[in-house]
XYZ file of C-alpha atoms in Angstrom:
692
model
C -24.575 32.338 2.695
C -27.271 30.235 1.074
C -29.927 28.531 3.168
C -33.302 26.917 2.601
C -36.330 26.859 4.838
C -37.489 23.465 6.142
C -40.533 23.652 3.877
C -38.327 24.329 0.861
C -36.119 21.380 1.772
C -39.051 18.986 2.068
C -40.289 20.070 -1.378
C -37.080 18.719 -2.927
C -38.433 15.169 -2.747
C -41.695 13.979 -4.252
C -44.189 12.474 -1.821
C -44.754 9.704 -4.350
C -41.280 8.352 -3.571
C -42.937 6.307 -0.808
C -45.141 4.690 -3.464
C -41.964 3.444 -5.159
C -41.220 1.220 -2.169
C -38.999 3.546 -0.105
C -39.491 4.239 3.568
C -37.959 6.865 5.853
C -36.336 4.863 8.660
C -35.998 7.862 10.974
C -39.783 8.251 10.878
C -40.318 5.657 13.623
C -43.894 4.614 14.368
C -45.378 2.657 17.255
C -45.120 -0.710 15.480
C -41.381 -0.128 14.918
C -40.723 0.076 18.666
C -41.944 -3.446 19.478
C -38.469 -4.945 19.429
C -37.754 -5.887 23.009
C -37.688 -9.581 22.087
C -35.219 -8.787 19.314
C -32.923 -6.975 21.718
C -32.879 -9.592 24.444
C -33.607 -12.767 22.514
C -30.296 -14.070 21.149
C -26.878 -14.186 22.710
C -23.969 -16.436 21.847
C -23.689 -19.404 24.114
C -20.617 -19.862 26.225
C -17.922 -22.355 25.381
C -18.137 -25.774 26.893
C -16.510 -26.188 30.281
C -13.523 -28.471 30.579
C -10.481 -29.078 32.718
C -8.587 -25.883 31.928
C -5.797 -24.508 34.128
C -6.837 -21.410 36.071
C -4.081 -19.303 34.529
C -5.212 -20.145 31.001
C -8.849 -19.635 31.963
C -8.106 -16.142 33.300
C -6.180 -15.271 30.155
C -9.055 -16.481 27.966
C -11.536 -14.427 30.005
C -9.300 -11.359 29.659
C -9.118 -11.788 25.882
C -12.878 -12.312 25.661
C -13.423 -9.184 27.735
C -11.394 -7.224 25.217
C -13.271 -8.855 22.337
C -16.876 -8.371 23.504
C -19.292 -7.993 26.388
C -22.974 -8.999 26.402
C -25.124 -6.175 24.959
C -27.060 -4.205 27.573
C -30.749 -3.905 26.529
C -31.309 -0.667 28.485
C -28.256 0.973 26.932
C -29.320 -0.218 23.481
C -32.789 1.295 23.851
C -31.353 4.530 25.248
C -28.741 4.725 22.505
C -31.352 4.045 19.805
C -33.557 6.827 21.187
C -30.642 9.288 21.192
C -29.561 8.256 17.682
C -33.145 8.685 16.438
C -33.290 12.247 17.792
C -29.871 13.144 16.378
C -30.623 11.643 12.947
C -33.894 13.561 12.749
C -31.945 16.748 13.448
C -29.177 16.028 10.937
C -31.010 14.504 8.000
C -34.084 15.355 5.980
C -34.655 11.630 5.538
C -32.855 8.286 5.521
C -34.225 6.370 2.534
C -34.400 2.577 2.530
C -36.208 0.367 0.036
C -38.644 -2.036 1.698
C -37.802 -4.734 -0.829
C -34.192 -4.682 0.385
C -35.359 -5.409 3.929
C -37.352 -8.417 2.733
C -34.188 -9.832 1.146
C -32.214 -9.307 4.354
C -34.889 -10.939 6.505
C -34.742 -13.994 4.260
C -30.942 -14.010 4.418
C -30.983 -13.750 8.244
C -27.501 -12.247 8.307
C -25.871 -9.026 7.101
C -22.407 -7.600 6.513
C -20.757 -4.209 5.877
C -20.777 -0.465 6.379
C -21.782 2.382 8.431
C -21.164 1.801 12.127
C -23.729 4.057 13.800
C -26.505 4.480 11.233
C -26.831 0.898 9.985
C -27.262 -0.806 13.407
C -30.061 1.670 14.158
C -31.718 1.032 10.774
C -31.752 -2.756 11.175
C -32.801 -2.621 14.828
C -35.685 -0.267 14.015
C -36.805 -2.657 11.270
C -36.847 -5.634 13.638
C -33.693 -7.456 12.508
C -32.049 -7.586 15.904
C -28.921 -6.235 17.527
C -26.210 -5.827 14.932
C -22.752 -6.806 16.181
C -20.295 -4.279 14.728
C -16.617 -5.155 14.148
C -14.839 -1.902 15.041
C -11.251 -0.861 14.458
C -9.683 -0.500 17.934
C -7.205 2.094 16.610
C -10.014 4.564 15.942
C -11.539 4.536 19.437
C -10.292 5.544 22.862
C -10.493 2.973 25.715
C -13.587 4.681 27.178
C -15.384 4.693 23.838
C -14.416 1.052 23.226
C -15.945 0.068 26.580
C -19.212 1.820 25.690
C -19.346 0.316 22.195
C -18.808 -3.195 23.574
C -21.907 -2.769 25.753
C -23.819 -1.700 22.642
C -22.788 -4.823 20.721
C -19.403 -3.736 19.399
C -16.585 -6.232 18.776
C -12.842 -5.540 18.915
C -9.963 -7.794 17.963
C -7.600 -8.129 20.947
C -4.103 -6.754 20.288
C -2.557 -10.197 20.731
C -4.501 -11.519 17.724
C -2.303 -9.479 15.374
C 0.981 -10.894 16.727
C 3.221 -13.088 14.587
C 2.260 -16.694 13.896
C 5.013 -18.098 16.130
C 3.874 -16.106 19.180
C 2.157 -18.216 21.847
C 0.077 -15.228 22.973
C -1.029 -14.679 19.387
C -1.993 -18.342 18.946
C -4.145 -18.285 22.086
C -5.803 -14.967 21.199
C -6.658 -16.138 17.692
C -8.085 -19.405 19.036
C -10.327 -17.465 21.428
C -11.441 -15.090 18.670
C -12.185 -18.016 16.343
C -14.322 -19.689 19.019
C -16.179 -16.451 19.795
C -16.934 -15.743 16.131
C -18.106 -19.308 15.634
C -20.499 -18.983 18.581
C -21.707 -15.674 17.176
C -22.485 -17.246 13.795
C -24.164 -20.284 15.362
C -26.456 -17.978 17.370
C -27.564 -16.302 14.133
C -26.679 -12.737 15.103
C -26.012 -10.269 12.256
C -22.385 -9.143 11.984
C -21.343 -5.817 10.453
C -17.841 -5.654 8.890
C -16.145 -2.524 7.530
C -14.459 -3.708 4.329
C -13.553 -0.248 3.050
C -11.060 2.170 4.552
C -12.303 5.737 5.193
C -11.787 8.185 2.295
C -8.301 9.678 2.248
C -6.669 6.762 4.071
C -3.142 6.028 2.867
C -2.718 2.737 1.050
C -5.254 0.297 -0.430
C -8.981 0.926 -0.460
C -9.800 -2.420 1.143
C -9.314 -2.614 4.897
C -6.815 -5.206 6.156
C -8.755 -5.460 9.428
C -12.053 -5.909 7.580
C -10.546 -8.715 5.518
C -9.303 -10.338 8.736
C -12.865 -10.381 10.110
C -14.183 -11.747 6.828
C -11.472 -14.412 6.947
C -12.798 -15.553 10.348
C -16.268 -15.992 8.840
C -14.867 -17.821 5.793
C -12.924 -20.215 8.014
C -15.982 -20.924 10.193
C -17.958 -21.942 7.097
C -15.129 -24.027 5.646
C -14.628 -26.102 8.812
C -18.378 -26.723 9.019
C -19.212 -24.811 12.210
C -22.120 -23.333 10.247
C -23.292 -24.784 6.936
C -23.274 -21.403 5.186
C -23.339 -17.642 5.733
C -25.422 -15.196 3.735
C -23.512 -12.007 2.878
C -25.384 -8.772 2.223
C -23.264 -6.016 0.627
C -24.327 -2.654 2.055
C -23.484 0.936 1.141
C -24.589 4.228 2.660
C -24.391 7.387 0.590
C -24.743 10.898 1.992
C -25.349 14.240 0.372
C -22.622 15.399 2.706
C -21.254 14.002 5.960
C -22.653 16.610 8.384
C -20.023 19.182 9.375
C -17.087 16.780 8.927
C -13.855 18.789 9.313
C -11.438 18.629 6.384
C -8.791 16.762 8.398
C -11.152 14.145 9.850
C -9.949 11.405 7.532
C -6.296 12.046 8.345
C -6.646 12.200 12.121
C -4.127 9.995 13.881
C -5.486 10.189 17.450
C -8.244 7.695 18.429
C -11.726 9.145 18.687
C -12.684 9.740 22.301
C -16.159 9.784 23.831
C -16.124 13.515 24.468
C -14.607 14.256 21.057
C -17.445 12.322 19.460
C -20.044 14.198 21.490
C -18.506 17.525 20.457
C -18.673 16.434 16.812
C -22.381 15.661 17.249
C -22.958 19.078 18.839
C -21.172 20.770 15.921
C -23.420 18.872 13.527
C -26.519 19.930 15.469
C -25.329 23.520 15.277
C -25.201 23.121 11.493
C -28.790 21.825 11.612
C -29.855 25.011 13.378
C -28.609 26.870 10.297
C -30.939 24.765 8.131
C -28.263 22.575 6.456
C -29.789 19.117 6.718
C -28.759 16.432 4.260
C -30.260 13.243 2.867
C -29.020 9.676 3.178
C -29.685 6.548 1.145
C -29.084 3.071 2.606
C -28.459 0.376 -0.016
C -28.777 -3.352 0.705
C -27.639 -5.389 -2.290
C -28.735 -8.910 -3.213
C -27.652 -11.412 -0.516
C -25.488 -14.281 -1.702
C -24.179 -17.542 -0.295
C -20.598 -17.601 0.946
C -20.255 -21.330 0.285
C -21.627 -21.032 -3.241
C -19.303 -18.120 -3.983
C -16.260 -20.057 -2.728
C -17.046 -23.030 -4.973
C -17.661 -20.897 -8.065
C -14.678 -18.606 -7.469
C -12.218 -21.492 -7.222
C -13.574 -23.000 -10.440
C -12.380 -20.025 -12.515
C -8.972 -19.349 -10.980
C -6.298 -19.231 -13.624
C -2.691 -18.209 -13.968
C -1.584 -14.915 -12.440
C 1.471 -12.718 -12.877
C 2.899 -9.939 -10.762
C 2.849 -6.355 -11.961
C 6.623 -6.619 -12.346
C 6.177 -9.448 -14.848
C 3.299 -7.725 -16.648
C 4.542 -4.166 -17.064
C 8.275 -3.918 -16.401
C 9.378 -5.287 -19.814
C 6.946 -2.883 -21.533
C 8.104 0.118 -19.489
C 11.781 -0.561 -20.159
C 11.240 -1.239 -23.863
C 12.318 -4.881 -23.588
C 9.058 -6.242 -25.021
C 5.964 -5.052 -26.874
C 3.713 -8.018 -26.033
C 1.235 -7.356 -23.205
C 0.369 -10.598 -21.356
C -3.361 -11.260 -21.302
C -3.507 -12.674 -17.797
C -4.706 -11.677 -14.360
C -2.654 -9.360 -12.185
C -1.459 -10.859 -8.914
C -2.163 -8.699 -5.892
C 1.421 -8.618 -4.697
C 1.089 -6.213 -1.778
C -1.805 -6.355 0.658
C -1.378 -5.428 4.337
C -2.472 -8.420 6.374
C -3.072 -8.985 10.067
C -2.481 -12.040 12.220
C -5.873 -13.739 11.719
C -5.563 -13.467 7.936
C -1.926 -14.630 7.932
C -3.032 -17.758 9.797
C -5.057 -18.814 6.744
C -3.603 -20.806 3.876
C -2.412 -18.798 0.855
C -5.366 -20.083 -1.182
C -7.837 -18.944 1.480
C -6.158 -15.533 1.727
C -6.670 -15.134 -2.030
C -10.316 -16.180 -1.616
C -10.846 -13.542 1.086
C -9.260 -10.792 -1.048
C -11.415 -11.698 -4.054
C -14.525 -12.000 -1.919
C -13.831 -8.566 -0.413
C -13.563 -6.993 -3.863
C -16.724 -8.778 -4.993
C -18.677 -7.435 -1.998
C -17.316 -3.946 -2.600
C -18.230 -4.220 -6.284
C -21.795 -5.210 -5.402
C -22.209 -2.388 -2.902
C -20.838 0.195 -5.354
C -23.083 -1.065 -8.170
C -26.210 -0.856 -5.995
C -25.462 2.521 -4.404
C -27.044 5.776 -5.533
C -25.214 8.861 -6.763
C -26.095 11.956 -4.726
C -26.565 15.476 -6.052
C -23.385 16.702 -4.336
C -21.310 14.105 -6.237
C -22.727 15.249 -9.588
C -22.157 18.940 -8.797
C -18.614 18.344 -7.487
C -17.743 16.344 -10.624
C -18.978 19.119 -12.914
C -17.067 21.814 -11.017
C -13.803 19.851 -10.889
C -13.673 18.184 -14.299
C -15.689 20.401 -16.654
C -15.667 23.901 -15.197
C -12.527 24.400 -13.119
C -12.531 28.132 -13.845
C -16.182 28.626 -12.957
C -19.608 28.134 -14.525
C -22.728 30.258 -14.760
C -25.662 28.963 -12.740
C -27.894 28.796 -15.813
C -25.305 26.582 -17.539
C -24.805 24.474 -14.397
C -28.522 23.648 -14.383
C -28.285 22.209 -17.886
C -25.050 20.331 -17.130
C -26.565 18.879 -13.937
C -29.544 17.544 -15.879
C -27.253 16.113 -18.595
C -24.943 14.300 -16.167
C -27.909 12.930 -14.196
C -29.357 11.437 -17.391
C -25.978 9.969 -18.378
C -25.671 8.365 -14.934
C -29.141 6.813 -15.148
C -28.442 5.535 -18.671
C -25.504 3.550 -17.281
C -27.736 1.681 -14.846
C -26.840 3.639 -11.709
C -29.454 5.051 -9.353
C -29.573 8.630 -8.080
C -30.484 9.567 -4.521
C -32.537 12.684 -5.210
C -35.684 13.933 -6.927
C -37.631 17.165 -7.258
C -37.416 20.336 -9.289
C -34.072 20.978 -10.969
C -33.504 24.543 -9.760
C -34.391 23.645 -6.173
C -32.053 20.641 -6.244
C -29.096 22.648 -7.510
C -29.704 25.463 -5.011
C -29.928 22.937 -2.168
C -26.715 21.266 -3.332
C -24.835 24.568 -3.547
C -26.005 25.443 -0.046
C -24.480 22.180 1.220
C -21.224 22.952 -0.617
C -21.086 26.611 0.394
C -17.839 26.070 2.318
C -16.169 24.948 -0.922
C -17.796 27.106 -3.617
C -18.452 30.814 -4.027
C -21.343 32.488 -5.861
C -20.520 35.722 -7.658
C -23.286 37.893 -9.115
C -22.546 39.227 -12.613
C -24.079 42.201 -14.360
C -26.396 40.126 -16.565
C -28.234 38.969 -13.435
C -26.759 35.446 -13.580
C -24.565 33.884 -10.897
C -21.045 32.564 -11.441
C -20.212 29.415 -9.425
C -16.495 29.188 -8.591
C -14.593 26.572 -6.586
C -12.805 28.055 -3.586
C -9.060 27.256 -3.556
C -7.641 25.365 -0.602
C -8.562 22.164 1.289
C -12.058 22.238 -0.149
C -10.688 20.898 -3.439
C -9.789 17.634 -1.729
C -13.278 17.404 -0.261
C -14.890 17.936 -3.667
C -12.559 15.306 -5.149
C -13.810 12.742 -2.616
C -17.409 13.599 -3.418
C -16.771 13.271 -7.158
C -15.205 9.823 -6.622
C -18.725 8.478 -5.996
C -19.542 9.095 -9.664
C -16.414 7.442 -11.121
C -17.785 3.838 -11.120
C -20.608 4.873 -13.462
C -18.125 6.139 -16.080
C -15.067 4.015 -15.267
C -15.096 1.853 -18.411
C -15.415 4.879 -20.677
C -12.738 6.738 -18.690
C -10.297 3.831 -19.100
C -11.097 3.709 -22.820
C -10.667 7.465 -23.274
C -7.263 7.399 -21.538
C -6.245 4.444 -23.724
C -7.213 6.412 -26.860
C -5.314 9.401 -25.457
C -2.176 7.238 -25.141
C -2.568 5.998 -28.722
C -2.869 9.494 -30.115
C -0.084 10.947 -27.924
C 2.668 9.821 -30.263
C 0.846 10.762 -33.471
C -0.755 14.198 -33.099
C -0.140 17.090 -30.684
C -2.394 16.731 -27.607
C -3.502 20.364 -27.983
C -4.222 19.913 -31.699
C -7.725 20.362 -33.145
C -10.236 17.551 -32.700
C -10.591 17.234 -36.474
C -6.875 16.419 -36.773
C -7.142 13.695 -34.126
C -10.224 12.301 -35.846
C -8.229 11.583 -38.999
C -6.145 8.927 -37.250
C -7.185 5.302 -37.669
C -7.177 3.299 -34.431
C -6.955 -0.452 -34.799
C -8.806 -2.710 -32.400
C -5.553 -4.482 -31.543
C -3.930 -1.178 -30.548
C -6.937 -0.219 -28.421
C -6.925 -3.591 -26.669
C -3.210 -3.254 -25.951
C -3.534 0.201 -24.383
C -6.575 -0.841 -22.328
C -4.645 -3.875 -21.050
C -1.687 -1.702 -20.039
C -3.973 0.632 -18.117
C -5.845 -2.326 -16.652
C -2.575 -3.674 -15.220
C -1.451 -0.247 -13.979
C -4.592 0.766 -12.078
C -5.259 -0.715 -8.619
C -7.632 -3.669 -8.443
C -9.513 -1.921 -5.640
C -10.444 0.807 -8.135
C -11.374 -1.401 -11.104
C -13.408 -3.969 -9.121
C -13.790 -6.376 -12.046
C -16.587 -8.920 -12.033
C -15.721 -12.436 -10.779
C -14.197 -14.586 -13.523
C -14.088 -11.623 -15.935
C -11.145 -12.105 -18.264
C -8.973 -9.294 -19.551
C -10.322 -9.847 -23.059
C -13.915 -9.460 -21.824
C -13.017 -6.190 -20.122
C -11.294 -4.852 -23.254
C -14.359 -5.706 -25.324
C -16.626 -4.045 -22.737
C -14.553 -0.850 -22.860
C -14.660 -0.792 -26.657
C -18.424 -1.389 -26.666
C -18.946 1.481 -24.229
C -16.903 3.886 -26.373
C -18.973 2.936 -29.419
C -22.294 3.159 -27.550
C -21.559 6.616 -26.152
C -20.663 7.827 -29.648
C -16.964 8.588 -29.157
C -15.732 5.910 -31.588
C -17.147 5.093 -35.008
C -16.212 2.018 -37.006
C -14.111 2.538 -40.119
C -14.881 -0.567 -42.139
C -12.240 -1.904 -44.507
C -12.870 -4.337 -47.397
C -13.326 -7.879 -46.127
C -13.528 -6.912 -42.455
C -16.278 -8.000 -40.099
C -18.770 -5.629 -38.583
C -17.156 -4.063 -35.538
C -20.171 -3.616 -33.296
C -20.861 -6.582 -30.993
C -19.035 -9.203 -33.093
C -16.473 -9.797 -30.381
C -19.152 -10.342 -27.762
C -21.209 -12.612 -30.057
C -18.128 -14.662 -30.881
C -17.186 -14.886 -27.218
C -20.713 -15.931 -26.244
C -20.607 -18.734 -28.801
C -17.290 -19.950 -27.402
C -18.507 -19.862 -23.828
C -21.465 -22.097 -24.671
C -19.080 -25.030 -24.642
C -16.055 -23.730 -22.770
C -15.566 -25.459 -19.370
C -15.955 -23.176 -16.357
C -12.407 -23.886 -15.274
C -11.051 -22.327 -18.485
C -12.643 -18.885 -18.112
C -9.386 -17.165 -17.200
C -7.201 -18.889 -19.767
C -5.315 -16.581 -22.096
C -7.466 -15.239 -24.908
C -4.589 -13.953 -26.987
C -6.012 -15.706 -30.044
C -9.005 -13.361 -29.817
C -6.691 -10.394 -30.196
C -5.425 -11.848 -33.450
C -9.016 -12.160 -34.720
C -9.451 -8.418 -34.113
C -6.899 -7.677 -36.854
C -8.354 -5.506 -39.589
C -10.941 -3.630 -37.517
C -10.397 0.096 -37.284
C -12.077 3.066 -35.624
C -11.965 6.840 -35.715
C -12.937 9.465 -33.169
C -16.433 10.739 -33.865
C -16.724 14.275 -35.215
C -20.001 15.065 -33.447
C -19.920 18.481 -31.800
C -20.376 17.118 -28.258
C -17.537 14.574 -28.503
C -14.452 16.757 -27.762
C -15.832 18.002 -24.426
C -17.110 14.558 -23.422
C -13.787 12.916 -24.316
C -11.901 15.481 -22.233
C -14.338 14.991 -19.344
C -13.788 11.214 -19.346
C -9.997 11.573 -19.442
C -10.052 14.008 -16.532
C -11.929 11.544 -14.314
C -8.768 9.420 -14.025
C -6.265 12.265 -14.335
C -5.806 12.926 -10.573
C -4.768 9.321 -9.900
C -2.596 9.004 -13.009
C -0.902 12.338 -12.311
C -0.169 11.156 -8.770
C 1.442 8.015 -10.225
C 3.560 10.119 -12.576
C 4.585 12.513 -9.804
C 5.524 9.575 -7.585
C 7.767 8.297 -10.395
C 9.338 11.746 -10.677
C 9.998 11.667 -6.923
C 12.073 8.459 -7.040
C 15.491 10.177 -7.405
C 14.607 12.634 -4.605
C 13.384 10.135 -2.011
C 15.584 9.236 0.958
C 16.054 5.457 0.933
C 16.268 3.097 2.705
C 13.369 4.074 4.930
C 10.435 2.437 6.677
C 7.188 2.050 4.803
C 5.452 4.782 6.820
C 8.491 7.068 6.601
C 8.756 6.827 2.822
C 4.991 7.215 2.465
C 5.211 10.476 4.430
C 7.993 11.668 2.123
C 5.857 10.924 -0.925
C 2.766 12.566 0.553
C 4.651 15.750 1.347
C 5.944 15.866 -2.217
C 2.512 15.203 -3.731
C 0.857 17.830 -1.567
C 3.505 20.303 -2.644
C 2.593 19.518 -6.259
C -1.171 19.571 -5.525
C -1.736 15.880 -6.280
C -3.874 13.295 -4.540
C -2.469 10.187 -2.889
C -3.373 6.594 -3.757
C -0.235 5.599 -5.661
C 1.636 3.507 -3.129
C 0.125 0.094 -3.816
C 0.940 -0.011 -7.525
C 4.510 1.187 -7.004
C 5.088 -1.462 -4.390
C 3.696 -4.404 -6.371
C 5.524 -3.226 -9.510
C 8.788 -3.819 -7.631
C 9.823 -0.205 -8.058
C 10.163 -0.343 -4.284
C 11.308 -3.487 -2.496
C 10.938 -4.425 1.147
C 13.869 -5.973 3.016
C 14.121 -7.048 6.651
C 16.320 -5.143 9.082
C 16.854 -5.014 12.885
C 14.590 -1.931 12.991
C 11.856 -3.685 11.031
C 11.044 -3.951 7.302
C 12.748 -1.229 5.249
C 11.992 -0.013 1.740
C 14.734 0.109 -0.885
C 14.711 1.274 -4.471
C 14.752 -1.649 -6.870
C 18.115 -2.029 -8.674
C 16.180 -1.995 -11.963
C 14.914 1.525 -11.275
C 18.081 2.844 -9.636
C 19.187 4.358 -12.960
C 17.791 7.747 -13.911
C 17.106 6.500 -17.445
C 14.710 3.781 -16.251
C 13.037 6.208 -13.839
C 12.323 8.556 -16.743
C 10.968 5.660 -18.818
C 8.571 4.807 -15.986
C 7.357 8.402 -15.741
C 6.895 8.680 -19.518
C 4.980 5.394 -19.599
C 2.488 6.717 -17.042
C 2.171 10.197 -18.545
C 1.052 8.847 -21.921
C -2.350 8.173 -20.308
C -2.621 11.597 -18.625
C -4.766 14.252 -20.249
C -3.081 17.634 -19.993
């Protein structure tokens, strides 16, 4: 077992980090405790009294009681004191940039992520009691009652009923009124927009989007003139002593279960395994301004069935350059009550907030180490080599504009990281005196995969480009052939754009998180630029051709100087024709083969899961309910050692179709993919992007 003394842990982080504007929010001083006026100052006013029948009044009071109760100042102070003690035991520090707090104070409101830590952070910094929108399915009745008294909010069950239900109509009206009063009173509201890691289905939370929809509607009807949204992310070295099956637990978390989890974490602290946390508050932005700008660049959209099915079945070779319609998104009653246009606005706004939080978050040392062990050194790596690889990947991450949440001496950092991952890695001493770091087989692989996912956004564009190049070369040279042989092949810009577009349509929107109003052509050009900048592709100029580097972006910039904002998402297929005659080759630099393989492997788990799900189609028992068929798929993928995350794309591609039945909606196999021939075509289409 590896462990570090408290002094050794403190030496991992330079004292000068405070001079860079960071503060440790669990180091609470006397001036931080003067917040009694913040705790007791603001509370939403009650609704106006009118002539309401007693029966309706009692029902409204019952719904409001389920939704919220007034925060109890004594409980809040007691809870904050307990949380402070626990956080000091669990974490070395909780880093927060003071400049972020200034932005939030100016914004006056906040939104998003982590339900226990973030309310304490904002309360300790004098921003008031944060009202947290919790998922009622994750908490027992006793825990829900306690959280309500601490400022928690819960949607009543009736709010999720169908639109034609009278109980649902009343519950949603009460919730709308309560949220409006909350916004008018100026209280910060925390919304979880992201599902926990490992959750089946989309990354974005349907419940979180429902809460965001309530805020959007309040602004649109003029209850409040605007709402400032602050994307927030919290990154951990490691969630303290989280069991491997935490993310897949089906039973609600009870009060005593939560206390036992805290005690287990404190026991881990006694063994010296404290971790570090970074809280990230991104630039606040106006909800009203976003809504106006977002609607100005909405263009035509097509379903995944329209975009990819003709390509998969060999009926067409033309890839439409248009936006993918999000055809399958689980929605709840409050979101269904919105107009279709407003539902689309909420989905896009959710992805924009998630994009901003991901872009501003820091990559932790555990994510870098897990990525190296999974995607570069699956069979093990010597510690001396791991030190060099850790330094290399840290520099590559910083070069791409992402922050890292650690500092200090390299050897101490890597030793500290390995001590945190000791349940998932083994250290074997070899005769030369070096140590061999090996990943332990078993559930720990899934845990390392979730840690490594934090690094994917920094390399996502290059990973998409590398998989697109892999698909181009798949039909020309053997995948296991020498790098020199693959470097002979000429790759036209048109072919690269086509493969990037296909992958762009195949991958979930929740993973790609494109910028608002970013066209497909812009994304293709960005991917190509990244591949050139990182040295994987070199231009092969032909007589009469333009220079490859940056010409597309310069030409696009010139066009956008006069192009109306409403035309941003129009088809740019004419730009693909202008790319004719530009060619590239794979670079022959010595570092390129390993880096290319590394980039391809970053997306391999998801793409392999897609391919395995396609292979499962003839074995699945249909018709079945959505949850029943998902369980079938998960059992198959676990048997083949693949990760989940495939369901959304298969559903919106119309491989699976949902039909009503007396027992509820049932899934059926699309007639198009009922034939074994078309199922094999689908699997082959996906596998062209997979790096073996």
